[in-house]
Tab-separated table of C-alpha atoms in Angstrom:
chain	number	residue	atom	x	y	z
A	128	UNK	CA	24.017	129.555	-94.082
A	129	UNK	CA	23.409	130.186	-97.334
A	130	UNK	CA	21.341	128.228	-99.024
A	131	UNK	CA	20.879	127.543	-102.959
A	132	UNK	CA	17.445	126.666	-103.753
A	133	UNK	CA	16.329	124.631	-106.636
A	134	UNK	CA	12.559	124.979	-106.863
A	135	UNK	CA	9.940	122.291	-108.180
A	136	UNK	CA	7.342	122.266	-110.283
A	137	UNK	CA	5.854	118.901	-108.467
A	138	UNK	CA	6.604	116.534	-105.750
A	139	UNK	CA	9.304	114.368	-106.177
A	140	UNK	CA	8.295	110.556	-106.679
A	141	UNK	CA	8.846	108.233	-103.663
A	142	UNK	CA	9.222	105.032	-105.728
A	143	UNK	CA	12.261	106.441	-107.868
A	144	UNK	CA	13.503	107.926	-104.427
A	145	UNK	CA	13.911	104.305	-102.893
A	146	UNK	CA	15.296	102.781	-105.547
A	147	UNK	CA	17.613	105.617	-105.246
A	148	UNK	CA	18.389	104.934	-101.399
A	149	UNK	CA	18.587	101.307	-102.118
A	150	UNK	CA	21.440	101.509	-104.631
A	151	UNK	CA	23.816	103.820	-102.280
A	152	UNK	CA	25.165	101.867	-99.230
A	153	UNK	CA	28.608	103.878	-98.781
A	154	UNK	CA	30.053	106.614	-97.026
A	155	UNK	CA	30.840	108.790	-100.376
A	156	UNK	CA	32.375	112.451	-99.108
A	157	UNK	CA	32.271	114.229	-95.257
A	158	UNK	CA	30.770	117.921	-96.323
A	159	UNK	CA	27.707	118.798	-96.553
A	160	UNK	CA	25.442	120.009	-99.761
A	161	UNK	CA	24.442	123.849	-99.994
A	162	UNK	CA	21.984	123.142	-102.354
A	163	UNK	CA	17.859	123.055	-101.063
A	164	UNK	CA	14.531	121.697	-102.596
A	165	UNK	CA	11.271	123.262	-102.225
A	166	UNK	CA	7.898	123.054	-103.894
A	167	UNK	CA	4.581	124.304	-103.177
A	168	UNK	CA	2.455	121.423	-102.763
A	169	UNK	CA	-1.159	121.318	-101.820
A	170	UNK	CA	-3.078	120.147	-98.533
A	171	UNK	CA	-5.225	116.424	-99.992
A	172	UNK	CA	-7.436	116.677	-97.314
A	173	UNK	CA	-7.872	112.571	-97.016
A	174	UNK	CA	-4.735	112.311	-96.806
A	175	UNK	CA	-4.551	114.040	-93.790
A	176	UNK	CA	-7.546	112.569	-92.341
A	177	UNK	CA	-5.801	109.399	-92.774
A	178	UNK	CA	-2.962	110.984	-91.032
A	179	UNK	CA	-5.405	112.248	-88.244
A	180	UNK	CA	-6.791	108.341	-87.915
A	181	UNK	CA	-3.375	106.687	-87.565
A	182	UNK	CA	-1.979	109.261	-85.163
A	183	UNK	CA	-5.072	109.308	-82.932
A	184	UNK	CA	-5.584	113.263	-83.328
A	185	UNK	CA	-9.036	114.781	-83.536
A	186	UNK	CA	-10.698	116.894	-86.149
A	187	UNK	CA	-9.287	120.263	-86.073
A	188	UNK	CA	-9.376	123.130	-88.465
A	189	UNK	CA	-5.715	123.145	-87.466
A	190	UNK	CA	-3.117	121.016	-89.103
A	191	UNK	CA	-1.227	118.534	-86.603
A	192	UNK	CA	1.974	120.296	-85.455
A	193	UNK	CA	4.220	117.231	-87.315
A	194	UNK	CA	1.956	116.994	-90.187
A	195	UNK	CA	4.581	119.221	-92.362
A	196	UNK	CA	7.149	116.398	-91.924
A	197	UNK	CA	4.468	114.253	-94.043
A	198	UNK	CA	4.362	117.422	-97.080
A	199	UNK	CA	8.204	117.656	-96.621
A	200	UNK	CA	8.676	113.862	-96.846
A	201	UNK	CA	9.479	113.624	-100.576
A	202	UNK	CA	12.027	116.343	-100.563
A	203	UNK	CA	13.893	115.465	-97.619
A	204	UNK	CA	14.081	111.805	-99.956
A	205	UNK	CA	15.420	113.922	-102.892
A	206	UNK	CA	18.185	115.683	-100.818
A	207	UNK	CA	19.152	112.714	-99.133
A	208	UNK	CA	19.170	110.214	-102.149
A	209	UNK	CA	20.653	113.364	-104.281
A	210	UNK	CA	24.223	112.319	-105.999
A	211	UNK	CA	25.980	115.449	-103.505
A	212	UNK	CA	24.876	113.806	-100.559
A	213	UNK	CA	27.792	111.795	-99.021
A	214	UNK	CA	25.892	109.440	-96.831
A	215	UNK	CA	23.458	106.675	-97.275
A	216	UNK	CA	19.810	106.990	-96.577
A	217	UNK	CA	19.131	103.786	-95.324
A	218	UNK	CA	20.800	103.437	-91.912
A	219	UNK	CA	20.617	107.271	-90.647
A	220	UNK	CA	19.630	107.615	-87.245
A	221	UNK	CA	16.916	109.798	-85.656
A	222	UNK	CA	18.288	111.025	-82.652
A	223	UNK	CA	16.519	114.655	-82.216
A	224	UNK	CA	13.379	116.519	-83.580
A	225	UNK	CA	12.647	120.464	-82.953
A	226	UNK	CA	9.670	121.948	-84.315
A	227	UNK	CA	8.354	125.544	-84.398
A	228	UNK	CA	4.847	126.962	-84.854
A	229	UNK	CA	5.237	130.360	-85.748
A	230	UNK	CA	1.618	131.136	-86.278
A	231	UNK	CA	-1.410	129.200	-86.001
A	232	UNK	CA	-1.790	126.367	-88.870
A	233	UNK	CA	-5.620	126.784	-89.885
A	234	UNK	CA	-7.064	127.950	-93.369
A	235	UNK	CA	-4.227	126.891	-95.054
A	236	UNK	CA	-4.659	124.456	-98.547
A	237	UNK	CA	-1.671	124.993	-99.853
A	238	UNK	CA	1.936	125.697	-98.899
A	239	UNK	CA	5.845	126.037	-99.968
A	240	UNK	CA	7.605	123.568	-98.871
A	241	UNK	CA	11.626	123.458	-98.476
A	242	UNK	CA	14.567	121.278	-97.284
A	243	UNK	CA	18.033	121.716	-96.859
A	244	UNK	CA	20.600	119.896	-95.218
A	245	UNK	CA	23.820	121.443	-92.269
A	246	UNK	CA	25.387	121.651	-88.808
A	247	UNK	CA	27.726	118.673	-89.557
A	248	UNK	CA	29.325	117.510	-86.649
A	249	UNK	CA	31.545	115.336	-84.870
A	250	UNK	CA	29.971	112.119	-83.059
A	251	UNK	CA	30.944	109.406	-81.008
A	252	UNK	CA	29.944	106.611	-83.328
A	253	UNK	CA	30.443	109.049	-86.601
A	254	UNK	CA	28.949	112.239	-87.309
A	255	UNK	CA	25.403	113.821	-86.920
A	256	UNK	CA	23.635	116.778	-89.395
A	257	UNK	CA	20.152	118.519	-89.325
A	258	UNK	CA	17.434	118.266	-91.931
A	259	UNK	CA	15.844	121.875	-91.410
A	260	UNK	CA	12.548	121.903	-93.507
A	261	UNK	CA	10.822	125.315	-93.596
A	262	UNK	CA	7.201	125.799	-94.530
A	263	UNK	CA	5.647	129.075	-95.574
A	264	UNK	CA	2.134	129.922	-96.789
A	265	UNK	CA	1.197	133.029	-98.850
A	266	UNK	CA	1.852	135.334	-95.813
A	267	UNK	CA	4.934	133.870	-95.070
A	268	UNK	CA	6.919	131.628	-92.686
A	269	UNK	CA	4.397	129.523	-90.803
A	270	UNK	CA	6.545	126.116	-89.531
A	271	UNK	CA	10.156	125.197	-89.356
A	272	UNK	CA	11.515	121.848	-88.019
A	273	UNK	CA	15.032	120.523	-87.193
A	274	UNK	CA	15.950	116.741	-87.306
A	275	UNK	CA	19.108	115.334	-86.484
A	276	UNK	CA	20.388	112.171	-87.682
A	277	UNK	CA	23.673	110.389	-86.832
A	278	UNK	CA	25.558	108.463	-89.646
A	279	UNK	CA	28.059	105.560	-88.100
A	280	UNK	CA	31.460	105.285	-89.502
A	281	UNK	CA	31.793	109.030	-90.688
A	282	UNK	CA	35.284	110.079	-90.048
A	283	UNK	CA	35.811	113.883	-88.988
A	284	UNK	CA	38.317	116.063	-87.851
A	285	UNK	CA	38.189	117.598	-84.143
A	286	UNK	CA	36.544	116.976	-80.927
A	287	UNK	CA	33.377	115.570	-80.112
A	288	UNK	CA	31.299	118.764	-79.393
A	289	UNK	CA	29.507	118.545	-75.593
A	290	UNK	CA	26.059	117.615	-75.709
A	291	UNK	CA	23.241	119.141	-73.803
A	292	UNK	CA	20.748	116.380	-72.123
A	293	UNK	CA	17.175	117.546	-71.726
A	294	UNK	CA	15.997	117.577	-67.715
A	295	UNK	CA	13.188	116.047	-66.912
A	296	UNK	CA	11.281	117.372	-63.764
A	297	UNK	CA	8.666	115.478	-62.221
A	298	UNK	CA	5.811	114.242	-64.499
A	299	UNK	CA	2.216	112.697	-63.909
A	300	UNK	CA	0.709	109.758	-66.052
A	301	UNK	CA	-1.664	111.385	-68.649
A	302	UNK	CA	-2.442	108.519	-70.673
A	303	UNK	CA	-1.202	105.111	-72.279
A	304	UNK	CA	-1.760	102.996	-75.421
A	305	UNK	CA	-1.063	99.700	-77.021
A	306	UNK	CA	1.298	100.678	-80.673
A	307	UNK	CA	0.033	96.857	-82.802
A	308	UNK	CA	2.323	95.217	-84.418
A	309	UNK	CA	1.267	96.755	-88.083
A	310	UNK	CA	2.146	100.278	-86.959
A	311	UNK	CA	4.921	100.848	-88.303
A	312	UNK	CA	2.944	99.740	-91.989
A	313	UNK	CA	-0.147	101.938	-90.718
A	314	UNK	CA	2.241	105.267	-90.680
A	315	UNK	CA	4.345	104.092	-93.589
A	316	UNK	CA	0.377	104.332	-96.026
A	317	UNK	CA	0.143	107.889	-94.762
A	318	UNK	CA	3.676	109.124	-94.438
A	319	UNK	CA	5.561	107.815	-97.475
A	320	UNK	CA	8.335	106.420	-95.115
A	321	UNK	CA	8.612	102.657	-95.920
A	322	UNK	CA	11.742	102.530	-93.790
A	323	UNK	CA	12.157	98.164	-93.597
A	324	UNK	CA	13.065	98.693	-89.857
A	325	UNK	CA	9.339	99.888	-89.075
A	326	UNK	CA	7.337	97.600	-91.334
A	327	UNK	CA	7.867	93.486	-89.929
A	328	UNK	CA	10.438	91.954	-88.336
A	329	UNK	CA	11.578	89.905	-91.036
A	330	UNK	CA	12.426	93.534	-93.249
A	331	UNK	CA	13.261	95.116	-89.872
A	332	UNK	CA	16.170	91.544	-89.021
A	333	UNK	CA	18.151	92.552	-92.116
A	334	UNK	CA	18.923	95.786	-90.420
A	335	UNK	CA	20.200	94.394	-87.543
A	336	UNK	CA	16.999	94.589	-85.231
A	337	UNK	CA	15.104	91.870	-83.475
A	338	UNK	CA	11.930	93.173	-84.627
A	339	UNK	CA	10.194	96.070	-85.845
A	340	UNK	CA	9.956	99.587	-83.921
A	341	UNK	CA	7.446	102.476	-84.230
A	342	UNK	CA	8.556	105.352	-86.196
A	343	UNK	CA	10.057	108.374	-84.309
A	344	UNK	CA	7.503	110.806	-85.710
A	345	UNK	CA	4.637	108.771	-85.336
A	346	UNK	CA	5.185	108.695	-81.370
A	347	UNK	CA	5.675	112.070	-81.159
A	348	UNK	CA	2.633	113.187	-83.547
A	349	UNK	CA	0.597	110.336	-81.289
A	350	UNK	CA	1.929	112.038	-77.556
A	351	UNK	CA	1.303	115.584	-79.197
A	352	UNK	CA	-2.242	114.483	-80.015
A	353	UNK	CA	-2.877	113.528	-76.708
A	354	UNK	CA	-1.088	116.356	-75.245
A	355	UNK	CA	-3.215	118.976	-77.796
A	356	UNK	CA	-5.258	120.197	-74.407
A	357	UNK	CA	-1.813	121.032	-73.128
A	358	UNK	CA	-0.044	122.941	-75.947
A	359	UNK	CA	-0.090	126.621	-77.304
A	360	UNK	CA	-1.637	126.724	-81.164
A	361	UNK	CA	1.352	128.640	-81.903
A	362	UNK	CA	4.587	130.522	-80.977
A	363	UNK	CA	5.877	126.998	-79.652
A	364	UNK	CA	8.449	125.072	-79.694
A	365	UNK	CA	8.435	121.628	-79.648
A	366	UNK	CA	11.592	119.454	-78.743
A	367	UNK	CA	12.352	115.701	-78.597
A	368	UNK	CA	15.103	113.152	-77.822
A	369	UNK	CA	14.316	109.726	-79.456
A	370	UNK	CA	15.990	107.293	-76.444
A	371	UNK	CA	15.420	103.606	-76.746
A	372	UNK	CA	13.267	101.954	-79.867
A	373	UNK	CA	9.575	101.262	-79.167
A	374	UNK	CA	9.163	97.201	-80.557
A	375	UNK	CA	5.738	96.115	-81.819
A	376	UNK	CA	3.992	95.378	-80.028
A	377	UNK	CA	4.327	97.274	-77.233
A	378	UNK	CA	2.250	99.536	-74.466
A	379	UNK	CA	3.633	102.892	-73.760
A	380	UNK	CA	2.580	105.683	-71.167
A	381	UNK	CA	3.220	109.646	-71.481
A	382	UNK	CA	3.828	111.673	-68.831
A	383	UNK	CA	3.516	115.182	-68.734
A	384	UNK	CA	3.534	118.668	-66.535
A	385	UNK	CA	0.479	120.679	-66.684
A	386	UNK	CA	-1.024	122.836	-68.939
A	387	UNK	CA	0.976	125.953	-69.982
A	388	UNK	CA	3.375	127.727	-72.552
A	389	UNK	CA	5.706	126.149	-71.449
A	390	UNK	CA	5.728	122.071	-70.110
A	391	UNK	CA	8.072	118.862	-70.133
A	392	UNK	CA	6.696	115.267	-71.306
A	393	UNK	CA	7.869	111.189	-71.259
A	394	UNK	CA	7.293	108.575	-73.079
A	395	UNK	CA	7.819	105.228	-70.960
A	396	UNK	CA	7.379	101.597	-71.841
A	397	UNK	CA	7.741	99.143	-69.284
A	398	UNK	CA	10.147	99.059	-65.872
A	399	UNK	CA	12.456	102.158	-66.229
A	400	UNK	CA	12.940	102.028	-70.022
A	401	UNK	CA	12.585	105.397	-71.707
A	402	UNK	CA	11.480	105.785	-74.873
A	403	UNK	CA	10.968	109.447	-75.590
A	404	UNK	CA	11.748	112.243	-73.539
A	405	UNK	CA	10.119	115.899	-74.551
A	406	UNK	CA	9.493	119.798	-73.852
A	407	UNK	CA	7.178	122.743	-75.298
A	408	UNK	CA	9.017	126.352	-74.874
A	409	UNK	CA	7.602	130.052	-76.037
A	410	UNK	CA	9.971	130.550	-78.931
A	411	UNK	CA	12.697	133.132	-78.192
């Protein structure tokens, strides 16, 4: 698609953002905006040692492969609290997240940044869309991502298009760990994403959920981090299907094939509830 870029001069500013989000609870349109934001924004290295601490990932002079999501945070906000986008922020759904590492992440301090929004379609409960963000440094395209979110209650045209399920083959315990109760508040300080659903029950009860659950991205930065001995530094893909919520507290345990370019991972809580299921490819 074609995609009509309005560039910034800085960030946009998170607390305008969610006021923003807050005042937009309806269902205003069923198209999609061409328009995209980007920036260049530079690498505040405590900020991503913060990150590094939260997520559990080791010092690297590589950036974590979902650290872009963090840079990309306050534009995605701006396109999805923009007056063209028909849906509401608060309420979207995280089903799917597909990130590419075109070439290795390391000596980079600063990079251009870029969001746009397509691929509406047709879902059981209402209708889904990606968020592609697209990160290039000075040489060029370095890190794309696709996330897809489902809005309820969207009314479109058509047939429900099939959906592909990721197979899991056979996987081995790697590790496990305990996700606290504050989580959800612990990623929210070095994210930007005060979603109410991951930051107490009492914010996370007026959504509709019992208590709080663990943000999408943080489980998948925290099984990547212990998976880092397993994965390619670049020409990867990395795909995810967020299954059921993770509630704080909980314990969790990732499974994963061995080493390779390409490999399949799980994240389980307790019993036979799934939580996250996963896979690293060679891209193309």
């Amino acid at each position: 698609m074609t995609v009509d870029w309005l560039d910034l001069s800085t960030a946009p500013h998170l607390p305008t953002l969610y006021t923003q989000a807050a005042r937009k609870r309806k269902i205003t349109g069923s198209t999609l905006p061409t328009k995209g934001f980007r920036c260049w924004i530079d690498i505040d290295t405590p900020s991503l040692t913060a990150f590094r601490g939260v997520c559990g990932i080791a010092p690297s002079p590589l950036l974590p492969p979902t650290y872009p999501h963090v840079l990309a945070f306050g534009l995605q906000m701006q396109l999805l609290t923009d007056k063209d986008f028909p849906f509401p922020l608060l309420g979207l759904i995280h089903l799917t997240n597909r990130l590419q590492i075109l070439r290795p992440m390391g000596s980079v301090t600063r990079l251009r940044v870029g969001v746009f929004v397509h691929n509406l379609q047709k879902h059981p409960k209402g209708a889904t869309f990606d968020v592609v963000t697209r990160v290039d440094d000075q040489l060029g395209p370095l890190w794309e991502a696709h996330s897809t979110l489902l809005c309820k209650g969207v009314q479109l045209p058509g047939d429900v298009p099939e959906s592909t399920a990721l197979i899991v083959p056979p996987l081995t315990e790697l590790t496990r760990w305990y996700a606290p109760a504050d989580i959800g508040r612990q990623y929210a300080k070095v994210s930007g994403d005060y979603n109410p659903i991951h930051l107490s029950a009492v914010s996370a009860k007026l959504f509709g959920m019992p208590r709080a659950i663990a943000h999408g991205l943080w489980l998948k930065a925290r099984a990547l981090a212990a998976l880092s001995a397993h994965l390619p530094a670049d020409n990867v893909e990395i795909s995810v299907a967020f299954k059921k919520p993770v509630r704080l507290p909980s314990e969790v345990i990732l499974l994963s094939s061995d080493a390779g370019s390409s490999g399949d991972f799980q994240l389980n809580g307790q019993g036979e509830l799934v939580h996250l299921i996963g896979q690293w490819r060679p891209i193309g």
